[in-house]
PDB file of C-alpha atoms in Angstrom:
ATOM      1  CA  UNK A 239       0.000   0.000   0.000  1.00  0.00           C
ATOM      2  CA  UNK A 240       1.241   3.591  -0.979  1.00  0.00           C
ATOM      3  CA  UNK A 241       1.437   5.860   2.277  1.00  0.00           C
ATOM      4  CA  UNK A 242       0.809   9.418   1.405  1.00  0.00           C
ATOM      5  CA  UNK A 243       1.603  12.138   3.850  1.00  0.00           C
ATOM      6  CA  UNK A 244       0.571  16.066   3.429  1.00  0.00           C
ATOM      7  CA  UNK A 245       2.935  17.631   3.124  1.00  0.00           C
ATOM      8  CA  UNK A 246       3.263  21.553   5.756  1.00  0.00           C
ATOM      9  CA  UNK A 247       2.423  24.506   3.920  1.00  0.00           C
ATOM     10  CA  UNK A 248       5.013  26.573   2.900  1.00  0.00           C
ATOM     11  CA  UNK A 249       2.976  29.921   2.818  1.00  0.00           C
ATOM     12  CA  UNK A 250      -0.290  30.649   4.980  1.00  0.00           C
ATOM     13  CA  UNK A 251      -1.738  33.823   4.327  1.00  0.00           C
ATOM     14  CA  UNK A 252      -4.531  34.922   6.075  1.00  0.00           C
ATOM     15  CA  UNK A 253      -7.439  37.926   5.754  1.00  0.00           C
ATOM     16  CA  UNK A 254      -6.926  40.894   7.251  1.00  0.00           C
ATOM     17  CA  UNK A 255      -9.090  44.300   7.067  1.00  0.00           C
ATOM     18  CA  UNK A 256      -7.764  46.433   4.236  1.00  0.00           C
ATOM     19  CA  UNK A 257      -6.629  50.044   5.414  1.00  0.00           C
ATOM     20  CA  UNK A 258      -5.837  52.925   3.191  1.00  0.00           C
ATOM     21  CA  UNK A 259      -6.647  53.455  -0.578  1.00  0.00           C
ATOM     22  CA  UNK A 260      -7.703  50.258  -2.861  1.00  0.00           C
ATOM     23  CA  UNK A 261      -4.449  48.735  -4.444  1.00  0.00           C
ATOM     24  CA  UNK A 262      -4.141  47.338  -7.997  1.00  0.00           C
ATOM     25  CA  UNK A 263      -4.357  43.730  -6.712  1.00  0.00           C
ATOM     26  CA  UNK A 264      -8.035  42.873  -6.281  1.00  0.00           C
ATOM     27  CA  UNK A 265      -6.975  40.350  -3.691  1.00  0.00           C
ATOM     28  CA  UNK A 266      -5.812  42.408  -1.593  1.00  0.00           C
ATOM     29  CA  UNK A 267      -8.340  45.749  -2.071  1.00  0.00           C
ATOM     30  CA  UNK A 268     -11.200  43.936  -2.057  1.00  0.00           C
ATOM     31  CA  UNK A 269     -11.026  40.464  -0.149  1.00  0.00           C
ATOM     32  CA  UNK A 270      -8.392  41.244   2.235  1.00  0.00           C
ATOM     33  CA  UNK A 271      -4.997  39.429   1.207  1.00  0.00           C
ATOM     34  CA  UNK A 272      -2.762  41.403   2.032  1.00  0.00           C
ATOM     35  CA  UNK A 273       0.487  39.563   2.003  1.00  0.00           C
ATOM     36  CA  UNK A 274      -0.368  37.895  -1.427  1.00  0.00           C
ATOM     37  CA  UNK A 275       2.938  38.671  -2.362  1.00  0.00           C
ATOM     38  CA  UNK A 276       4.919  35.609  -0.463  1.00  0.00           C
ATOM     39  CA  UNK A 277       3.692  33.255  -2.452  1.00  0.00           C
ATOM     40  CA  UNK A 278       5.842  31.703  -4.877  1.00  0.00           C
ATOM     41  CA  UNK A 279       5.421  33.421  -8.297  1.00  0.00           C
ATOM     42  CA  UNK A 280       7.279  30.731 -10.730  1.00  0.00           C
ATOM     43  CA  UNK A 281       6.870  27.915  -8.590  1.00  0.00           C
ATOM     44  CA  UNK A 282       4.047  25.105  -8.807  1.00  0.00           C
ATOM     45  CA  UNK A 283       2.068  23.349  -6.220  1.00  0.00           C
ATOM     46  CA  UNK A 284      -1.225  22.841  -4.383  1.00  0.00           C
ATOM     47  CA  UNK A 285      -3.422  25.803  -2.828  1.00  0.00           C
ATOM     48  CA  UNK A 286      -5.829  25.052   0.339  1.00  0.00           C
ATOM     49  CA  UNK A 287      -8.375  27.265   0.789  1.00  0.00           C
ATOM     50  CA  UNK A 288     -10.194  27.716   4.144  1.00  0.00           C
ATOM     51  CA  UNK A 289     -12.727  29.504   5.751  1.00  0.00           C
ATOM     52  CA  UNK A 290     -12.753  31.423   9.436  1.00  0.00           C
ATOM     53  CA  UNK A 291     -13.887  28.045  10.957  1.00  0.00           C
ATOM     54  CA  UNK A 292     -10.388  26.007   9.429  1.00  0.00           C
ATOM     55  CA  UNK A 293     -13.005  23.683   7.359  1.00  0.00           C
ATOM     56  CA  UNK A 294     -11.779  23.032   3.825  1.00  0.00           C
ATOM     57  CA  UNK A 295     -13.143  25.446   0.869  1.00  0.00           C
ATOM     58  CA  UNK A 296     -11.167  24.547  -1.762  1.00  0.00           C
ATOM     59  CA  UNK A 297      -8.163  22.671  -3.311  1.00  0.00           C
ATOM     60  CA  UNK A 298      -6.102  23.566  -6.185  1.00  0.00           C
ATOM     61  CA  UNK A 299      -3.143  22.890  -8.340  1.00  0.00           C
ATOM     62  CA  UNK A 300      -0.984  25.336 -10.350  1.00  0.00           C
ATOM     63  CA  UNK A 301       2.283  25.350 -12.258  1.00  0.00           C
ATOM     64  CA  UNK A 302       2.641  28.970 -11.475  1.00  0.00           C
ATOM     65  CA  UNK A 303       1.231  29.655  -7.668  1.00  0.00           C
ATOM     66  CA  UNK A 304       0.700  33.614  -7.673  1.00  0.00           C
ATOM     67  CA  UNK A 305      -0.916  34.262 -11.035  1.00  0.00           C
ATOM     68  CA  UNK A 306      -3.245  31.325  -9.960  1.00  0.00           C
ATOM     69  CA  UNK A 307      -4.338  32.179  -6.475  1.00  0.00           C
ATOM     70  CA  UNK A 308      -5.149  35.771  -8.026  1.00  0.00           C
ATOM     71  CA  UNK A 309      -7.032  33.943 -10.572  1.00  0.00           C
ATOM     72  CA  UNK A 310      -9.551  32.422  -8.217  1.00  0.00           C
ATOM     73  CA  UNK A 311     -10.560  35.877  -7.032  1.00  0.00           C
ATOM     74  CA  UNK A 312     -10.703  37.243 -10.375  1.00  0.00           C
ATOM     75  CA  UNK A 313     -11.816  34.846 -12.821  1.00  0.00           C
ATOM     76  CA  UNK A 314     -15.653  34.334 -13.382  1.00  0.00           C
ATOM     77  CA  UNK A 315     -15.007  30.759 -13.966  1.00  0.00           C
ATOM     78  CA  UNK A 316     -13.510  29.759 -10.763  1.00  0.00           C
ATOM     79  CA  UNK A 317     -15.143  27.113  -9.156  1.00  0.00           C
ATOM     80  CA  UNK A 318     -14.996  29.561  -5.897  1.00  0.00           C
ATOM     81  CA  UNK A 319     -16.586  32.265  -7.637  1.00  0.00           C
ATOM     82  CA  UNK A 320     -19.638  32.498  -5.267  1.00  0.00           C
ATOM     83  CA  UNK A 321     -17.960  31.968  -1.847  1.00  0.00           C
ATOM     84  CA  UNK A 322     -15.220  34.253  -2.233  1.00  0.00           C
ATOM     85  CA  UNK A 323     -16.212  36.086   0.928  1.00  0.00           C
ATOM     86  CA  UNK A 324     -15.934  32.581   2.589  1.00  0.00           C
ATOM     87  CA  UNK A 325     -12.505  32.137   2.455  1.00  0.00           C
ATOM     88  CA  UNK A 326      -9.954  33.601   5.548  1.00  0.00           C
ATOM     89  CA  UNK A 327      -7.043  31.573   4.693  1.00  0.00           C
ATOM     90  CA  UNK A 328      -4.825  30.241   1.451  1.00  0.00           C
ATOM     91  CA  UNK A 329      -2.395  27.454   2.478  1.00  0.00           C
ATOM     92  CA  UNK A 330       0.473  26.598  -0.505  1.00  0.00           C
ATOM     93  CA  UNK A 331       2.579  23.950  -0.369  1.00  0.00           C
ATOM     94  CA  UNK A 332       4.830  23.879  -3.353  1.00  0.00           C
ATOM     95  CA  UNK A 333       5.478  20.687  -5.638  1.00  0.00           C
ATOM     96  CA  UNK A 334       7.027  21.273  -8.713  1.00  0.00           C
ATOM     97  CA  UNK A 335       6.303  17.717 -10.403  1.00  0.00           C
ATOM     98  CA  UNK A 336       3.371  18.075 -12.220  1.00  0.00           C
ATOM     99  CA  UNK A 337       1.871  14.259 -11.091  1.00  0.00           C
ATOM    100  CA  UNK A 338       2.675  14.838  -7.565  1.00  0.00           C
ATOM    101  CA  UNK A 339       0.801  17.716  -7.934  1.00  0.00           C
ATOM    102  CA  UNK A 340      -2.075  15.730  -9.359  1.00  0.00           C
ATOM    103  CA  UNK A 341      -1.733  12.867  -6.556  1.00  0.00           C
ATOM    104  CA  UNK A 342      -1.812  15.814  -3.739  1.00  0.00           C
ATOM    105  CA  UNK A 343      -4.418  17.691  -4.809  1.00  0.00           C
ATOM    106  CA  UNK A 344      -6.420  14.333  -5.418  1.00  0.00           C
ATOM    107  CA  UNK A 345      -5.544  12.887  -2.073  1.00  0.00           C
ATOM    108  CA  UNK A 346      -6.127  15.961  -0.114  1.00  0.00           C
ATOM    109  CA  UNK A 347      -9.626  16.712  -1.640  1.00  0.00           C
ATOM    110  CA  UNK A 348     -10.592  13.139  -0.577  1.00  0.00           C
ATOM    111  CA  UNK A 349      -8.801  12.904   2.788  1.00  0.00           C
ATOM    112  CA  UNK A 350      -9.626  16.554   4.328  1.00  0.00           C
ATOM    113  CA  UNK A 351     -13.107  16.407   2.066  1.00  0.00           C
ATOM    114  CA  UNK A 352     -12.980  19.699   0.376  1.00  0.00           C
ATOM    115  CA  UNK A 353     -16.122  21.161   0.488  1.00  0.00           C
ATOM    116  CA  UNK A 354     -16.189  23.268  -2.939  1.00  0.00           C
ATOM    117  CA  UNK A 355     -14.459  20.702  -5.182  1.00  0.00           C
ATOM    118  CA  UNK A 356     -16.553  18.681  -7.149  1.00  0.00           C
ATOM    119  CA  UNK A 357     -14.724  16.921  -9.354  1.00  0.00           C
ATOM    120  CA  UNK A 358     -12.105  14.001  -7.913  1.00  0.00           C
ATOM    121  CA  UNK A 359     -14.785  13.615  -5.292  1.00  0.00           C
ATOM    122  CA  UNK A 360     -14.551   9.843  -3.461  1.00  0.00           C
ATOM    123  CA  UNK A 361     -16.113  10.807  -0.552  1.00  0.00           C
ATOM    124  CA  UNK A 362     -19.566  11.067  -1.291  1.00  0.00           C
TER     125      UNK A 362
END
């Protein structure tokens, strides 16, 4: 049997009130992220989302981390369009190989039962 472990975030951002003037980031201006910015720009991996509570929102996989998490909160196609407000923190752990990426996010969808994420759903 394969024993899969999850692996610590590297980054944990969390929401905090937004003072000042809006910023160019939507992220931060209008959801609260301020310190968007540590994550990894060229690196891949797997993003947690999760709410105030520490339930799980979310999980996603990127080759690029930054330009994806800012994605989610732009996009009108993410699958976390509607429960934006929801989320309080973004975990990343980054794994460049593209199928341990795949095997993470899989395993951590199923094994933390991500609440948002549809597809790659055992759980049920």
């Amino acid at each position: 049997m394969i024993k899969i472990e999850i692996p610590n975030p590297d980054v944990v951002i969390t929401k905090k009130r937004q003072v000042g003037e809006p910023v160019e980031a939507v992220i931060s201006s209008e959801y609260g992220f301020t310190d968007y910015h540590k994550i990894p720009r060229d690196k891949g991996g797997i993003i947690l989302f999760f709410n105030a509570n520490d339930d799980l929102l979310f999980v996603g996989k990127a080759r690029k981390l930054r330009p994806r998490v800012k994605k989610h909160f732009e996009d009108q196609v993410s699958p976390i369009k509607n429960h934006r407000d929801e989320v309080y923190k973004i975990a990343v752990l980054t794994v460049e190989d593209a199928t341990e990426r795949e095997i993470y996010e899989t395993y951590i969808i199923n094994e933390l039962q991500a609440k948002y994420n549809i597809d790659k759903v055992f759980f049920k």
